[in-house]
CSV table of C-alpha atoms and ligand atoms in Angstrom, one decimal:
chain,number,residue,atom,x,y,z
A,1,UNK,CA,-98.7,88.8,141.8
A,2,UNK,CA,-99.6,86.7,139.5
A,3,UNK,CA,-99.2,82.8,140.0
A,4,UNK,CA,-95.4,82.2,137.7
A,5,UNK,CA,-97.3,78.5,136.3
A,6,UNK,CA,-100.8,79.6,135.4
A,7,UNK,CA,-101.0,83.7,136.3
A,8,UNK,CA,-103.7,83.3,137.6
A,9,UNK,CA,-103.7,84.8,141.0
A,10,UNK,CA,-101.0,84.3,143.2
A,11,UNK,CA,-101.4,82.9,147.1
A,12,UNK,CA,-97.9,82.7,148.0
A,13,UNK,CA,-94.0,84.4,147.4
A,14,UNK,CA,-90.6,82.8,147.1
A,15,UNK,CA,-88.6,85.3,147.7
A,16,UNK,CA,-85.5,82.6,147.6
A,17,UNK,CA,-86.8,81.3,144.2
A,18,UNK,CA,-87.7,84.7,142.5
A,19,UNK,CA,-91.5,82.5,142.4
A,20,UNK,CA,-95.1,83.3,143.1
A,21,UNK,CA,-97.5,80.7,142.9
A,22,UNK,CA,-101.3,79.7,143.5
A,23,UNK,CA,-102.9,77.5,145.9
A,24,UNK,CA,-102.6,73.8,142.8
A,25,UNK,CA,-99.4,75.2,141.3
A,26,UNK,CA,-97.8,75.6,144.6
A,27,UNK,CA,-98.4,71.9,145.5
A,28,UNK,CA,-97.3,70.7,142.0
A,29,UNK,CA,-94.2,72.8,143.2
A,30,UNK,CA,-93.7,71.6,146.9
A,31,UNK,CA,-93.9,67.5,145.4
A,32,UNK,CA,-91.8,68.1,142.7
A,33,UNK,CA,-89.2,69.5,144.8
A,34,UNK,CA,-89.3,66.6,147.2
A,35,UNK,CA,-89.8,63.9,144.6
A,36,UNK,CA,-86.2,65.6,143.1
A,37,UNK,CA,-84.5,65.0,145.7
A,38,UNK,CA,-85.8,62.1,146.8
A,39,UNK,CA,-84.4,61.2,143.6
A,40,UNK,CA,-81.2,63.3,143.0
A,41,UNK,CA,-79.8,62.0,146.0
A,42,UNK,CA,-80.9,58.4,145.7
A,43,UNK,CA,-82.5,58.7,149.2
A,44,UNK,CA,-85.3,55.3,148.4
A,45,UNK,CA,-87.0,54.3,145.6
A,46,UNK,CA,-90.3,53.6,145.5
A,47,UNK,CA,-90.4,50.2,146.4
A,48,UNK,CA,-88.8,50.1,150.0
A,49,UNK,CA,-91.6,51.2,152.5
A,50,UNK,CA,-90.3,54.4,154.5
A,51,UNK,CA,-90.4,54.7,158.4
A,52,UNK,CA,-91.1,58.5,159.2
A,53,UNK,CA,-90.0,59.9,162.2
A,54,UNK,CA,-93.7,62.4,163.1
A,55,UNK,CA,-93.2,64.4,166.0
A,56,UNK,CA,-96.6,65.7,165.7
A,57,UNK,CA,-94.8,69.6,164.1
A,58,UNK,CA,-95.9,71.0,160.9
A,59,UNK,CA,-92.3,70.3,159.1
A,60,UNK,CA,-92.9,65.8,160.0
A,61,UNK,CA,-96.0,65.6,159.3
A,62,UNK,CA,-95.7,68.2,155.8
A,63,UNK,CA,-93.4,64.5,155.1
A,64,UNK,CA,-95.3,62.0,155.6
A,65,UNK,CA,-98.9,64.0,153.7
A,66,UNK,CA,-96.2,64.5,151.1
A,67,UNK,CA,-94.8,61.6,150.7
A,68,UNK,CA,-97.8,59.4,150.4
A,69,UNK,CA,-99.5,61.8,148.3
A,70,UNK,CA,-96.4,60.9,146.0
A,71,UNK,CA,-97.3,57.5,146.4
A,72,UNK,CA,-94.5,55.7,148.2
A,73,UNK,CA,-95.6,53.5,150.9
A,74,UNK,CA,-94.6,55.3,154.4
A,75,UNK,CA,-95.4,54.3,157.6
A,76,UNK,CA,-94.8,57.0,160.8
A,77,UNK,CA,-93.3,56.5,163.6
A,78,UNK,CA,-94.0,58.6,167.0
A,79,UNK,CA,-91.8,58.8,169.7
A,80,UNK,CA,-94.0,60.7,172.8
A,81,UNK,CA,-91.1,61.3,174.5
A,82,UNK,CA,-93.3,62.2,177.9
A,83,UNK,CA,-92.9,66.1,177.6
A,84,UNK,CA,-96.1,67.2,179.8
A,85,UNK,CA,-98.8,68.6,177.4
A,86,UNK,CA,-96.3,69.6,175.0
A,87,UNK,CA,-95.9,65.9,174.9
A,88,UNK,CA,-100.0,64.6,175.0
A,89,UNK,CA,-101.0,67.4,172.3
A,90,UNK,CA,-98.2,66.2,170.1
A,91,UNK,CA,-99.2,62.8,170.5
A,92,UNK,CA,-103.4,63.4,169.5
A,93,UNK,CA,-102.0,65.3,166.4
A,94,UNK,CA,-100.3,63.2,165.1
A,95,UNK,CA,-102.4,60.5,166.0
A,96,UNK,CA,-105.9,62.3,164.3
A,97,UNK,CA,-103.5,62.7,161.0
A,98,UNK,CA,-103.6,59.2,160.7
A,99,UNK,CA,-106.5,57.9,161.4
A,100,UNK,CA,-107.9,60.4,159.6
A,101,UNK,CA,-105.8,59.1,156.0
A,102,UNK,CA,-105.9,56.1,157.7
A,103,UNK,CA,-102.4,55.3,157.5
A,104,UNK,CA,-100.4,52.9,159.7
A,105,UNK,CA,-98.6,54.4,162.5
A,106,UNK,CA,-95.8,53.2,165.7
A,107,UNK,CA,-96.0,55.3,168.5
A,108,UNK,CA,-94.2,54.7,170.9
A,109,UNK,CA,-94.7,56.0,174.7
A,110,UNK,CA,-90.6,56.4,175.9
A,111,UNK,CA,-92.3,56.3,179.8
A,112,UNK,CA,-93.7,53.1,179.4
A,113,UNK,CA,-89.7,51.9,178.9
A,114,UNK,CA,-89.2,54.8,182.3
A,115,UNK,CA,-87.3,57.3,179.7
A,116,UNK,CA,-89.2,59.6,178.8
A,117,UNK,CA,-87.6,63.2,178.7
A,118,UNK,CA,-88.5,64.0,181.9
A,119,UNK,CA,-87.9,61.6,184.0
A,120,UNK,CA,-84.8,61.4,182.7
A,121,UNK,CA,-84.0,64.8,183.1
A,122,UNK,CA,-85.3,64.2,186.6
A,123,UNK,CA,-82.2,60.9,187.8
A,124,UNK,CA,-79.8,62.1,185.8
A,125,UNK,CA,-77.3,66.2,185.2
A,126,UNK,CA,-77.8,65.4,181.6
A,127,UNK,CA,-80.1,69.1,179.8
A,128,UNK,CA,-83.4,67.6,178.6
A,129,UNK,CA,-82.3,68.1,175.2
A,130,UNK,CA,-79.0,66.3,175.5
A,131,UNK,CA,-81.3,63.8,176.7
A,132,UNK,CA,-84.0,63.6,174.1
A,133,UNK,CA,-81.6,63.5,171.6
A,134,UNK,CA,-79.2,60.2,172.8
A,135,UNK,CA,-83.0,58.7,173.2
A,136,UNK,CA,-84.9,59.7,169.7
A,137,UNK,CA,-81.5,58.2,168.1
A,138,UNK,CA,-81.4,55.4,169.6
A,139,UNK,CA,-85.3,54.3,169.4
A,140,UNK,CA,-85.6,55.8,165.6
A,141,UNK,CA,-82.9,53.1,165.3
A,142,UNK,CA,-84.0,50.3,167.1
A,143,UNK,CA,-88.0,50.6,165.8
A,144,UNK,CA,-87.1,50.9,162.2
A,145,UNK,CA,-85.0,47.4,162.4
A,146,UNK,CA,-87.0,45.5,164.7
A,147,UNK,CA,-89.8,46.2,162.5
A,148,UNK,CA,-87.6,45.3,159.1
A,149,UNK,CA,-87.6,48.8,158.0
A,150,UNK,CA,-84.1,49.8,156.0
A,151,UNK,CA,-85.1,54.0,156.0
A,152,UNK,CA,-85.6,56.4,158.3
A,153,UNK,CA,-87.3,60.2,156.8
A,154,UNK,CA,-86.7,62.9,159.3
A,155,UNK,CA,-89.1,66.3,158.4
A,156,UNK,CA,-85.5,68.6,159.4
A,157,UNK,CA,-86.1,71.1,156.7
A,158,UNK,CA,-83.7,74.5,155.2
A,159,UNK,CA,-84.0,76.5,158.1
A,160,UNK,CA,-82.7,73.4,160.4
A,161,UNK,CA,-80.0,72.4,157.9
A,162,UNK,CA,-78.6,76.0,157.3
A,163,UNK,CA,-78.6,76.8,161.1
A,164,UNK,CA,-77.2,73.5,162.5
A,165,UNK,CA,-74.1,73.8,159.0
A,166,UNK,CA,-74.1,77.7,160.5
A,167,UNK,CA,-73.2,76.2,164.4
A,168,UNK,CA,-71.0,73.4,162.6
A,169,UNK,CA,-68.8,76.4,160.8
A,170,UNK,CA,-68.8,79.1,163.7
A,171,UNK,CA,-67.6,76.2,165.8
A,172,UNK,CA,-65.4,74.3,162.2
A,173,UNK,CA,-67.0,70.8,164.1
A,174,UNK,CA,-64.8,69.2,161.6
A,175,UNK,CA,-66.5,65.7,162.9
A,176,UNK,CA,-70.1,66.7,162.3
A,177,UNK,CA,-69.6,68.6,158.6
A,178,UNK,CA,-68.1,65.6,157.8
A,179,UNK,CA,-71.4,63.4,159.1
A,180,UNK,CA,-73.4,66.6,157.7
A,181,UNK,CA,-75.9,64.2,154.2
A,182,UNK,CA,-78.6,64.6,153.1
A,183,UNK,CA,-78.7,60.3,153.4
A,184,UNK,CA,-76.4,58.7,155.6
A,185,UNK,CA,-75.4,55.2,154.9
A,186,UNK,CA,-75.5,52.7,158.1
A,187,UNK,CA,-72.5,51.2,159.2
A,188,UNK,CA,-73.9,48.8,161.1
A,189,UNK,CA,-76.0,46.0,160.6
A,190,UNK,CA,-78.9,47.8,163.6
A,191,UNK,CA,-78.7,51.2,162.4
A,192,UNK,CA,-80.4,51.9,159.4
A,193,UNK,CA,-80.3,54.9,155.6
A,194,UNK,CA,-81.3,58.1,157.8
A,195,UNK,CA,-82.7,60.7,155.0
A,196,UNK,CA,-83.9,64.2,154.6
A,197,UNK,CA,-86.6,64.6,151.8
A,198,UNK,CA,-87.7,68.4,153.0
A,199,UNK,CA,-84.0,69.8,153.5
A,200,UNK,CA,-83.9,71.5,150.3
A,201,UNK,CA,-87.5,73.1,151.7
A,202,UNK,CA,-87.7,75.9,153.6
A,203,UNK,CA,-90.1,75.8,157.0
A,204,UNK,CA,-92.1,79.0,155.5
A,205,UNK,CA,-92.7,76.4,152.4
A,206,UNK,CA,-94.3,73.6,155.0
A,207,UNK,CA,-95.6,75.4,156.9
A,208,UNK,CA,-97.9,77.4,153.7
A,209,UNK,CA,-98.1,73.7,152.4
A,210,UNK,CA,-99.3,72.2,156.0
A,211,UNK,CA,-101.7,75.0,156.2
A,212,UNK,CA,-103.6,75.1,152.5
A,213,UNK,CA,-103.7,71.6,153.3
A,214,UNK,CA,-105.5,71.8,156.2
A,215,UNK,CA,-102.7,69.7,158.6
A,216,UNK,CA,-103.6,69.6,162.4
A,217,UNK,CA,-100.2,70.6,164.0
A,218,UNK,CA,-98.7,71.5,167.2
A,219,UNK,CA,-97.7,75.3,167.4
A,220,UNK,CA,-96.2,75.5,170.5
A,221,UNK,CA,-92.7,75.1,170.6
A,222,UNK,CA,-91.9,72.2,173.1
A,223,UNK,CA,-90.8,74.3,176.9
A,224,UNK,CA,-87.1,72.9,176.4
A,225,UNK,CA,-86.2,75.2,173.0
A,226,UNK,CA,-86.7,78.3,175.0
A,227,UNK,CA,-83.2,79.5,174.8
A,228,UNK,CA,-81.2,77.2,172.9
A,229,UNK,CA,-78.0,78.2,170.5
A,230,UNK,CA,-79.9,76.3,167.7
A,231,UNK,CA,-82.6,79.4,168.2
A,232,UNK,CA,-80.0,82.1,167.9
A,233,UNK,CA,-78.4,80.6,164.7
A,234,UNK,CA,-81.7,80.2,163.1
A,235,UNK,CA,-82.3,83.8,163.5
A,236,UNK,CA,-78.8,85.1,162.4
A,237,UNK,CA,-79.9,82.9,159.6
A,238,UNK,CA,-83.3,84.3,159.0
A,239,UNK,CA,-81.3,88.1,158.7
A,240,UNK,CA,-79.2,87.1,156.2
A,241,UNK,CA,-82.7,85.5,154.4
A,242,UNK,CA,-84.2,88.8,154.7
A,243,UNK,CA,-81.7,91.0,153.2
A,244,UNK,CA,-81.0,88.6,150.7
A,245,UNK,CA,-84.1,86.3,149.5
A,246,UNK,CA,-81.8,82.4,148.5
A,247,UNK,CA,-78.6,82.9,151.4
A,248,UNK,CA,-79.9,79.7,152.7
A,249,UNK,CA,-80.6,77.6,150.0
A,250,UNK,CA,-76.9,79.0,148.8
A,251,UNK,CA,-75.1,78.1,151.5
A,252,UNK,CA,-76.9,74.3,152.3
A,253,UNK,CA,-77.3,74.0,149.2
A,254,UNK,CA,-73.5,74.4,147.8
A,255,UNK,CA,-71.9,72.9,150.8
A,256,UNK,CA,-73.8,69.4,150.3
A,257,UNK,CA,-71.9,70.3,146.5
A,258,UNK,CA,-69.0,71.3,147.1
A,259,UNK,CA,-67.5,71.7,150.5
A,260,UNK,CA,-68.9,68.9,152.2
A,261,UNK,CA,-66.6,65.9,150.6
A,262,UNK,CA,-63.5,68.3,151.3
A,263,UNK,CA,-64.5,66.9,155.0
A,264,UNK,CA,-64.9,63.7,154.6
A,265,UNK,CA,-61.2,62.6,155.4
A,266,UNK,CA,-62.4,64.4,159.6
A,267,UNK,CA,-65.5,61.6,159.6
A,268,UNK,CA,-64.8,59.5,163.3
A,269,UNK,CA,-62.6,56.6,161.9
A,270,UNK,CA,-63.9,52.5,163.1
A,271,UNK,CA,-66.9,51.0,162.8
A,272,UNK,CA,-69.7,50.6,166.0
A,273,UNK,CA,-68.9,47.3,167.8
A,274,UNK,CA,-72.6,45.9,169.4
A,275,UNK,CA,-73.8,47.4,173.1
A,276,UNK,CA,-73.2,43.7,176.0
A,277,UNK,CA,-76.9,45.2,177.3
A,278,UNK,CA,-79.1,45.6,174.4
A,279,UNK,CA,-77.3,44.2,171.2
A,280,UNK,CA,-77.6,47.8,169.4
A,281,UNK,CA,-74.5,49.9,167.8
A,282,UNK,CA,-72.1,51.1,170.9
A,283,UNK,CA,-68.3,52.8,170.9
A,284,UNK,CA,-67.9,50.9,174.0
A,285,UNK,CA,-68.9,48.2,175.7
A,286,UNK,CA,-72.2,49.7,176.3
A,287,UNK,CA,-74.4,52.4,173.9
A,288,UNK,CA,-74.7,55.5,174.7
A,289,UNK,CA,-78.4,54.8,175.9
A,290,UNK,CA,-77.8,52.5,177.5
A,291,UNK,CA,-75.2,54.1,179.6
A,292,UNK,CA,-78.5,57.0,180.2
A,293,UNK,CA,-80.7,54.0,181.6
A,294,UNK,CA,-77.6,53.0,183.0
A,295,UNK,CA,-77.2,56.7,185.4
A,296,UNK,CA,-81.2,56.6,185.7
A,297,UNK,CA,-81.4,53.3,187.5
A,298,UNK,CA,-78.5,53.9,189.7
A,299,UNK,CA,-79.8,57.7,190.8
A,300,UNK,CA,-83.4,56.4,191.4
A,301,UNK,CA,-82.2,53.2,193.7
A,302,UNK,CA,-79.4,55.5,195.5
A,303,UNK,CA,-82.8,58.2,195.7
A,304,UNK,CA,-84.8,55.2,197.2
A,305,UNK,CA,-82.4,53.5,199.8
A,306,UNK,CA,-81.5,57.1,201.1
A,307,UNK,CA,-85.6,57.3,201.4
A,308,UNK,CA,-85.6,54.4,203.6
A,309,UNK,CA,-82.4,55.1,205.7
B,401,SF4,S1,-86.6,70.7,172.3
B,401,SF4,FE1,-84.9,69.4,173.0
B,401,SF4,S2,-86.8,68.1,174.7
B,401,SF4,FE2,-87.6,69.6,173.0
B,401,SF4,S3,-87.9,67.9,171.7
B,401,SF4,FE3,-86.3,69.0,171.3
B,401,SF4,S4,-84.8,68.5,171.0
B,401,SF4,FE4,-86.3,67.7,173.1
B,402,ZN,ZN1,-100.7,78.9,139.3
B,403,ZN,ZN1,-77.7,49.4,174.3
């Protein structure tokens, strides 16, 4: 198998692009793909500093690496989620990555605020992923706004987007389809623009990129991800991709280009107000994160009372 670009020995085959590349040409191909996506979707400009949400996994570290190499000023944001050894290892890998490249990293330990995922799950009836999702969304905006960033980039890849799209279509989640875009503009002064520069890049490509670049990332999945419905959608999309290479890319790309505008009328109407407890955006008097914290506090107080009685 020969590299499509330079004709030397190829190291990676990308069936969905009907291509194969040697290592150096793959780097070029990967970086160009990301650069083109950023420019075409007007995600951010070289003058803006980008906050990159980094979990310690291959996608987010590959994203941070490639943005840095493309010359963007990219600062990392890592949330230490408080999920036992998985979180400890994620934080270690993220901090080591930043140190080795002399990159600026903001780390927020949710446990320090009493809202680690394990703690919240223990004191509420929420599932770990529901608690985690609410908390992550909240801290992404809050840390970005408080530190003066206008844009937050996440490492969602093509496989994530295809699985999410499949789930939204199977259940005809019209409001979610209306919001499934690679760029989400803020509709409140304390929200920031959210962008997904890897949304056209397959998970296989980020894995190869991370491997070729020698990025040391967390290989283990979060222990709470087992059995998640998202994995069933990913599995279904993988089968289609094997039978028909290019399916994921076409599904996601054509949705964004052609179908997505048909759903915009179903976007939730009205702009959010302001949370009376924390000042962040809220639909209602209190934002969903403060409601979560309220539940934890109430349950904690109840248990203390019961223990003291
Ligand atoms: S699997 Fe669930 S708990 Fe684990 S990081 Fe993802 S959303 Fe959070
Ligand atoms: Zn080559
Ligand atoms: Zn709030």
